[in-house]
Short mmCIF file of C-alpha atoms in Angstrom, two decimals:
data_model
loop_
_atom_site.label_atom_id
_atom_site.label_comp_id
_atom_site.label_asym_id
_atom_site.label_seq_id
_atom_site.Cartn_x
_atom_site.Cartn_y
_atom_site.Cartn_z
CA MET G 14 -26.71 -47.59 0.70
CA ASP G 15 -26.32 -45.19 3.11
CA LEU G 16 -24.15 -42.33 3.08
CA GLU G 17 -22.04 -41.15 6.10
CA ALA G 18 -21.52 -37.73 7.18
CA PRO G 19 -18.44 -35.93 5.78
CA VAL G 20 -15.53 -35.93 8.23
CA GLY G 21 -15.71 -32.95 10.44
CA ALA G 22 -19.37 -32.30 9.82
CA PRO G 23 -21.34 -30.70 12.79
CA LYS G 24 -23.66 -33.41 14.27
CA LEU G 25 -27.53 -32.71 13.68
CA ASN G 26 -30.55 -32.90 15.48
CA ALA G 27 -31.70 -35.75 13.88
CA ASP G 28 -28.41 -37.54 15.02
CA ALA G 29 -28.98 -36.83 18.61
CA PRO G 30 -30.25 -39.62 20.72
CA TRP G 31 -33.10 -37.95 22.22
CA ASP G 32 -35.37 -40.45 23.35
CA ALA G 33 -32.66 -41.89 25.38
CA PHE G 34 -32.36 -38.30 27.06
CA ASP G 35 -32.84 -38.94 30.98
CA PRO G 36 -35.32 -36.12 32.39
CA ARG G 37 -34.35 -37.17 35.94
CA ALA G 38 -31.02 -37.06 35.53
CA TYR G 39 -31.27 -33.96 33.64
CA ILE G 40 -33.01 -32.13 36.52
CA ASP G 41 -30.79 -33.70 39.05
CA HIS G 42 -27.80 -31.82 37.24
CA ASN G 43 -29.95 -28.43 36.65
CA TYR G 44 -33.18 -27.93 38.61
CA ARG G 45 -32.66 -29.94 41.56
CA GLU G 46 -31.98 -26.37 43.75
CA LEU G 47 -33.18 -22.93 42.13
CA LEU G 48 -29.97 -21.64 40.95
CA ASP G 49 -29.34 -17.47 41.11
CA VAL G 50 -29.00 -17.49 37.36
CA ASP G 51 -32.10 -19.13 37.03
CA ALA G 52 -33.91 -16.72 39.30
CA GLU G 53 -32.77 -13.92 37.46
CA ILE G 54 -34.10 -15.27 34.40
CA ILE G 55 -37.31 -16.01 35.68
CA ALA G 56 -37.88 -12.73 37.32
CA CYS G 57 -36.88 -11.16 34.18
CA VAL G 58 -39.47 -13.22 32.08
CA ARG G 59 -42.20 -12.58 34.63
CA ASP G 60 -41.60 -8.71 34.36
CA HIS G 61 -41.49 -8.90 30.37
CA PHE G 62 -44.96 -10.95 30.43
CA SER G 63 -46.12 -8.74 33.11
CA ASP G 64 -45.55 -5.51 31.60
CA HIS G 65 -46.91 -6.81 28.04
CA PHE G 66 -50.33 -7.79 29.44
CA GLN G 67 -51.08 -5.09 32.06
CA GLY G 68 -54.10 -3.30 31.56
CA HIS G 69 -54.67 -3.11 27.59
CA PHE G 70 -53.87 -6.52 26.11
CA GLU G 71 -56.47 -9.08 25.78
CA ARG G 72 -56.37 -12.50 27.45
CA PRO G 73 -56.26 -15.44 28.03
CA VAL G 74 -54.22 -16.53 24.95
CA LEU G 75 -52.49 -19.47 23.46
CA GLY G 76 -49.22 -19.99 24.59
CA ILE G 77 -46.32 -22.40 23.55
CA ASP G 78 -43.11 -23.64 25.52
CA VAL G 79 -40.90 -24.99 22.22
CA GLY G 80 -39.01 -27.76 23.28
CA ALA G 81 -39.76 -28.01 26.65
CA GLY G 82 -37.89 -30.85 28.09
CA ALA G 83 -38.06 -31.27 31.67
CA ASN G 84 -38.01 -27.66 32.59
CA LEU G 85 -41.37 -26.66 33.87
CA TYR G 86 -40.53 -22.75 34.63
CA PRO G 87 -41.16 -21.65 30.96
CA ALA G 88 -44.73 -22.96 31.08
CA LEU G 89 -45.09 -21.64 34.53
CA SER G 90 -44.10 -17.99 33.73
CA MET G 91 -46.94 -18.24 30.92
CA LEU G 92 -49.59 -19.63 33.22
CA PRO G 93 -51.74 -16.31 34.31
CA TRP G 94 -51.73 -15.07 30.77
CA CYS G 95 -52.96 -18.41 28.94
CA LYS G 96 -56.18 -20.30 28.37
CA GLU G 97 -53.88 -23.29 26.89
CA ILE G 98 -50.20 -24.12 27.02
CA THR G 99 -48.51 -26.38 24.44
CA GLN G 100 -45.42 -27.94 25.67
CA LEU G 101 -43.70 -28.96 22.22
CA GLU G 102 -40.98 -31.99 22.86
CA LEU G 103 -39.53 -34.11 20.54
CA SER G 104 -37.91 -36.64 23.42
CA ARG G 105 -40.32 -39.89 24.38
CA ALA G 106 -38.66 -40.01 27.57
CA ASN G 107 -39.31 -36.28 28.01
CA VAL G 108 -43.11 -36.26 26.88
CA GLU G 109 -43.61 -38.77 29.29
CA TYR G 110 -41.96 -36.75 32.05
CA LEU G 111 -44.16 -33.63 30.99
CA ARG G 112 -46.93 -35.65 31.08
CA GLU G 113 -46.66 -36.99 34.80
CA GLN G 114 -46.00 -33.09 35.49
CA ARG G 115 -49.13 -31.83 33.91
CA VAL G 116 -51.43 -33.82 36.60
CA ASN G 117 -49.35 -32.99 39.48
CA PHE G 118 -46.10 -31.08 39.41
CA ASP G 119 -43.46 -32.08 41.73
CA ALA G 120 -42.66 -29.61 44.61
CA GLY G 121 -39.10 -29.20 43.43
CA TRP G 122 -40.97 -26.68 41.12
CA ASP G 123 -42.45 -24.48 43.96
CA SER G 124 -39.07 -22.47 44.50
CA PHE G 125 -39.15 -21.53 41.14
CA TRP G 126 -42.72 -20.41 41.27
CA ARG G 127 -41.91 -18.31 44.29
CA VAL G 128 -39.83 -15.93 42.15
CA LEU G 129 -43.01 -15.67 39.68
CA ARG G 130 -45.17 -15.13 42.83
CA GLU G 131 -43.74 -11.67 43.42
CA GLY G 132 -45.68 -10.39 40.46
CA PRO G 133 -49.20 -9.89 41.36
CA ALA G 134 -50.72 -12.18 38.48
CA TYR G 135 -49.17 -14.93 39.65
CA ARG G 136 -50.16 -14.03 43.20
CA ASP G 137 -53.66 -14.16 42.11
CA ILE G 138 -53.68 -17.65 40.71
CA ASP G 139 -51.35 -19.12 43.76
CA GLU G 140 -53.77 -21.23 45.71
CA ASN G 141 -54.79 -23.46 42.47
CA ARG G 142 -51.78 -23.07 40.35
CA ARG G 143 -51.37 -26.93 39.88
CA THR G 144 -55.29 -27.20 38.98
CA ARG G 145 -54.81 -24.28 36.64
CA PHE G 146 -51.46 -25.63 35.26
CA THR G 147 -53.29 -29.44 34.70
CA ASP G 148 -56.50 -27.47 32.80
CA THR G 149 -54.22 -25.02 30.72
CA VAL G 150 -50.97 -27.53 29.69
CA ARG G 151 -51.27 -30.14 26.80
CA VAL G 152 -48.13 -31.98 25.87
CA GLU G 153 -47.50 -32.51 22.55
CA ARG G 154 -44.75 -34.64 20.76
CA GLY G 155 -43.22 -33.03 17.62
CA ASN G 156 -40.14 -31.56 16.10
CA LEU G 157 -39.45 -27.67 16.25
CA PHE G 158 -38.84 -27.49 12.20
CA ASP G 159 -42.58 -28.27 11.80
CA LEU G 160 -43.67 -25.50 13.34
CA VAL G 161 -42.90 -23.86 10.01
CA ARG G 162 -46.70 -25.87 9.19
CA ARG G 163 -48.55 -23.64 12.00
CA PRO G 164 -47.55 -19.95 11.45
CA ALA G 165 -48.48 -17.40 13.57
CA HIS G 166 -50.66 -19.77 16.12
CA TRP G 167 -49.59 -18.50 19.31
CA ALA G 168 -50.25 -15.15 20.92
CA ILE G 169 -46.91 -15.89 23.63
CA GLY G 170 -44.07 -18.22 23.45
CA THR G 171 -41.15 -19.14 25.22
CA MET G 172 -37.85 -21.15 23.87
CA PHE G 173 -35.27 -22.15 26.61
CA PHE G 174 -32.23 -23.69 25.84
CA VAL G 175 -33.10 -25.66 22.62
CA ALA G 176 -31.87 -23.72 19.43
CA GLU G 177 -28.31 -24.09 20.33
CA SER G 178 -28.66 -27.16 22.65
CA MET G 179 -30.02 -29.52 19.62
CA SER G 180 -27.32 -29.55 17.04
CA ALA G 181 -23.93 -28.26 16.05
CA SER G 182 -25.10 -26.71 13.27
CA HIS G 183 -24.93 -23.26 13.08
CA ALA G 184 -27.27 -23.58 9.97
CA GLU G 185 -29.86 -25.70 12.08
CA PHE G 186 -29.66 -22.91 15.21
CA ARG G 187 -30.59 -20.05 12.91
CA ARG G 188 -33.38 -22.46 11.50
CA GLY G 189 -34.59 -23.06 15.01
CA VAL G 190 -35.01 -19.61 15.97
CA ALA G 191 -36.97 -18.91 12.65
CA CYS G 192 -39.48 -21.51 13.33
CA PHE G 193 -39.92 -20.47 16.52
CA MET G 194 -40.41 -17.01 15.87
CA GLN G 195 -42.79 -17.61 12.65
CA ALA G 196 -44.99 -19.84 15.05
CA LEU G 197 -46.05 -16.55 16.84
CA ALA G 198 -48.33 -13.93 15.96
CA PRO G 199 -47.90 -10.45 15.48
CA GLY G 200 -47.30 -8.23 18.74
CA ALA G 201 -46.83 -11.51 20.70
CA PRO G 202 -44.14 -11.37 23.45
CA PHE G 203 -41.49 -14.00 23.84
CA ALA G 204 -38.60 -14.97 25.89
CA ALA G 205 -35.99 -17.23 24.51
CA ALA G 206 -32.69 -18.43 26.70
CA PHE G 207 -29.45 -20.01 25.35
CA MET G 208 -26.27 -21.37 26.61
CA ALA G 209 -23.50 -18.94 25.55
CA ARG G 210 -20.69 -20.74 23.73
CA SER G 211 -21.88 -24.22 24.49
CA THR G 212 -19.52 -27.07 23.33
CA GLY G 213 -22.16 -30.05 24.23
CA TYR G 214 -23.46 -31.78 27.23
CA ASP G 215 -23.94 -35.14 28.89
CA VAL G 216 -27.16 -36.02 30.21
CA GLY G 217 -27.07 -39.64 32.07
CA ASP G 218 -24.71 -41.81 29.80
CA GLU G 219 -25.82 -39.97 26.65
CA HIS G 220 -23.84 -37.22 25.11
CA PHE G 221 -25.60 -34.51 23.08
CA PRO G 222 -24.63 -31.73 20.74
CA ALA G 223 -24.78 -28.18 20.98
CA CYS G 224 -23.81 -24.82 18.82
CA ASP G 225 -21.38 -22.48 19.85
CA VAL G 226 -23.43 -19.10 19.84
CA ASP G 227 -22.76 -15.59 21.70
CA GLU G 228 -25.11 -12.75 22.18
CA LEU G 229 -24.28 -11.13 18.55
CA GLN G 230 -25.36 -14.65 16.84
CA VAL G 231 -28.41 -14.73 19.16
CA HIS G 232 -29.61 -11.01 18.31
CA GLU G 233 -28.83 -11.64 14.83
CA SER G 234 -30.82 -14.74 14.51
CA LEU G 235 -33.83 -12.87 16.00
CA ARG G 236 -33.53 -9.32 14.01
CA PRO G 237 -35.72 -10.36 11.13
CA TYR G 238 -38.55 -11.37 13.34
CA ALA G 239 -38.79 -8.65 16.29
CA GLY G 240 -38.62 -5.40 16.33
CA LYS G 241 -36.51 -4.00 19.70
CA VAL G 242 -35.00 -7.04 21.30
CA ALA G 243 -33.49 -7.12 24.82
CA VAL G 244 -30.28 -9.90 24.62
CA LEU G 245 -29.00 -10.02 28.52
CA GLY G 246 -25.78 -12.03 28.93
CA LEU G 247 -25.80 -13.76 32.45
CA LYS G 248 -22.64 -14.93 33.62
CA LYS G 249 -21.83 -18.54 34.70
CA PRO G 250 -22.79 -19.26 38.33
CA THR G 251 -20.02 -20.27 40.63
CA ASP G 252 -21.52 -23.47 41.00
CA MET G 253 -21.77 -24.69 37.19
CA VAL G 254 -24.72 -25.29 35.90
CA ARG G 255 -23.01 -27.75 33.53
CA PRO G 256 -19.35 -27.96 32.16
CA GLY G 257 -18.66 -26.60 28.32
CA HIS G 258 -20.53 -23.20 28.37
CA GLU G 259 -19.63 -19.52 29.43
CA GLY G 260 -23.06 -18.79 30.67
CA MET G 261 -26.23 -18.00 29.73
CA ILE G 262 -28.35 -15.43 27.30
CA LEU G 263 -31.74 -14.37 27.65
CA ALA G 264 -33.63 -12.50 24.97
CA LEU G 265 -36.87 -10.65 25.50
CA GLY G 266 -39.19 -8.88 22.87
CA HIS G 267 -42.10 -9.00 20.56
CA ARG G 268 -42.69 -10.65 17.43
CA ASN G 269 -42.74 -7.89 14.42
CA SER G 270 -46.25 -7.01 13.56
CA GLU G 271 -45.37 -7.68 9.47
CA VAL G 272 -45.01 -11.46 9.21
CA HIS G 273 -42.98 -12.82 6.63
CA PHE G 274 -42.49 -16.34 5.65
#
């Protein structure tokens, strides 16, 4: 006999209709034009990764974008530094979209790339960025929670609007952050972005759950796995990205040198 979830229980990741996620509708609503808040995030991530790799860090390395969805700019932000980037995604529709983009990504992403191109390492690969993307990116269908089986594997990582946007459960939010961080090697630079105080969101005709988190909760979720973490609160743009949230949170840092599982 199937057991129903208790009344009032938060909607979990496994309950959401991920295979019905419409990537084109999501892009139309969020990334059809480059918003100021995204440009600010991209510039911060660009500078964080550039500072890390400048001069004395070995490259190229293995990178991962966790819960890539229908967003290419996290993977693009890692492109100069990586010999391979894994785009990990659960939704079948998003996986199909990412595989199409891997072959030749849409011109709409060029405005996002132009912000990255302000960094020298990105300018160095500007002319062959599409070929570089095709050669470097591999798309993998998988669940964030399964990353516990691959500890300390990647030397750079991103996770954008995933841990708080896959479930209404604070326990699953913290577990999602932990799985991402544990997949990173000691010293790996990372960038993670979160919707602040999100109450859920619509994509096409489907509603998806979200977890209401603030800057303090983001910082506390990262503290066991990273040393100094910069947690930046970014105000919601005048042209709202989507209803039901109060802004964005960007966390930049490095994986602890001591890894505990």
